[in-house]
XYZ file of C-alpha atoms in Angstrom:
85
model
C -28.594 151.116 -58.363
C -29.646 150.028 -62.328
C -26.688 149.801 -63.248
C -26.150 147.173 -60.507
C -29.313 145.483 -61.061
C -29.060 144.957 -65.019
C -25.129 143.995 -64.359
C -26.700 141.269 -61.748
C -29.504 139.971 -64.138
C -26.914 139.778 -67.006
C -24.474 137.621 -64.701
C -27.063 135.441 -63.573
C -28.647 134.528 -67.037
C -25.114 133.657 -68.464
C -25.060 131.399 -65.208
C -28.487 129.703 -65.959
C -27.287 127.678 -68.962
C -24.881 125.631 -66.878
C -26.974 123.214 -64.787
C -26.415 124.392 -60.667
C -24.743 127.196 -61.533
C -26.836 129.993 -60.902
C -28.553 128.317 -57.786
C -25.475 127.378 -56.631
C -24.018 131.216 -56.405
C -27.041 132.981 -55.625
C -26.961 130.079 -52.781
C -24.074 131.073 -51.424
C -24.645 134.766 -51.534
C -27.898 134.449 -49.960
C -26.318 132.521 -46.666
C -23.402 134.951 -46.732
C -26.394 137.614 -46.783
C -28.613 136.107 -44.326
C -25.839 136.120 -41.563
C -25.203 139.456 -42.456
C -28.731 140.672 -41.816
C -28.661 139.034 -38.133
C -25.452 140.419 -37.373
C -25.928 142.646 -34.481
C -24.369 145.868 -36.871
C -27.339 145.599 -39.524
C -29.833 143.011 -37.788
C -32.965 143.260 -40.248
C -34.904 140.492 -39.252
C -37.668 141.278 -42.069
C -34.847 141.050 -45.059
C -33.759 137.293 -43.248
C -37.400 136.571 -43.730
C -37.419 137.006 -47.198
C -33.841 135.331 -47.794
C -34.803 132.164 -45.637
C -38.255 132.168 -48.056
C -36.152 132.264 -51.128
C -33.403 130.258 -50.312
C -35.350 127.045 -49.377
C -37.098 127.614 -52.454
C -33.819 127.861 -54.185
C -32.532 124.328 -52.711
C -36.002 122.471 -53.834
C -35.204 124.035 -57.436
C -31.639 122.827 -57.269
C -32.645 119.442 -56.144
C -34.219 119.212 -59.715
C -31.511 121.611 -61.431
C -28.374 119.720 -60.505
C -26.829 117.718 -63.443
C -28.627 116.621 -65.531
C -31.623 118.895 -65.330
C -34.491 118.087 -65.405
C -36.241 121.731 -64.244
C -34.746 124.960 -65.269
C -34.511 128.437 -64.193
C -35.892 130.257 -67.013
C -35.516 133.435 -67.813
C -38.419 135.450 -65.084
C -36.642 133.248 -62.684
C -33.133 134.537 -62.769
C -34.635 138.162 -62.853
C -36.547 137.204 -59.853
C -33.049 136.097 -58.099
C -31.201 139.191 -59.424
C -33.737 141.017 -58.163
C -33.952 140.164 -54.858
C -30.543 140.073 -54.465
């Protein structure tokens, strides 16, 4: 479980230098997650809580993010995505 966490904040901070990068595939893992968690094999309504939560907070950031930035990720916010994800 480490080992998959510091591989997933390593991945995602190389991402954050490119502008929508990093939004843009934690984006698309977080959908791909969020119908897995109301599948009717897993359904965890509480974890689709927490993805719909981050997710619309990822699109307002990526409103700002897409070329050319004018907000960034940072560093705490990538380790916030890896983490949650």
């Amino acid at each position: 479980w480490l080992v998959w966490v510091v591989l997933l904040f390593n991945a995602l901070n190389w991402l954050d230098g490119t502008d929508g990068a990093c939004l843009s595939v934690t984006g698309v893992a977080g959908i791909a997650l969020l119908f897995l968690t109301l599948s009717s094999e897993v359904y965890q309504p509480p974890v689709a809580v927490v993805l719909c939560a981050t997710l619309g907070s990822m699109l307002a950031l990526l409103i700002l993010n897409y070329p050319p930035a004018k907000v960034i990720l940072g560093t705490v916010g990538v380790w916030f995505l890896a983490f949650v994800f």
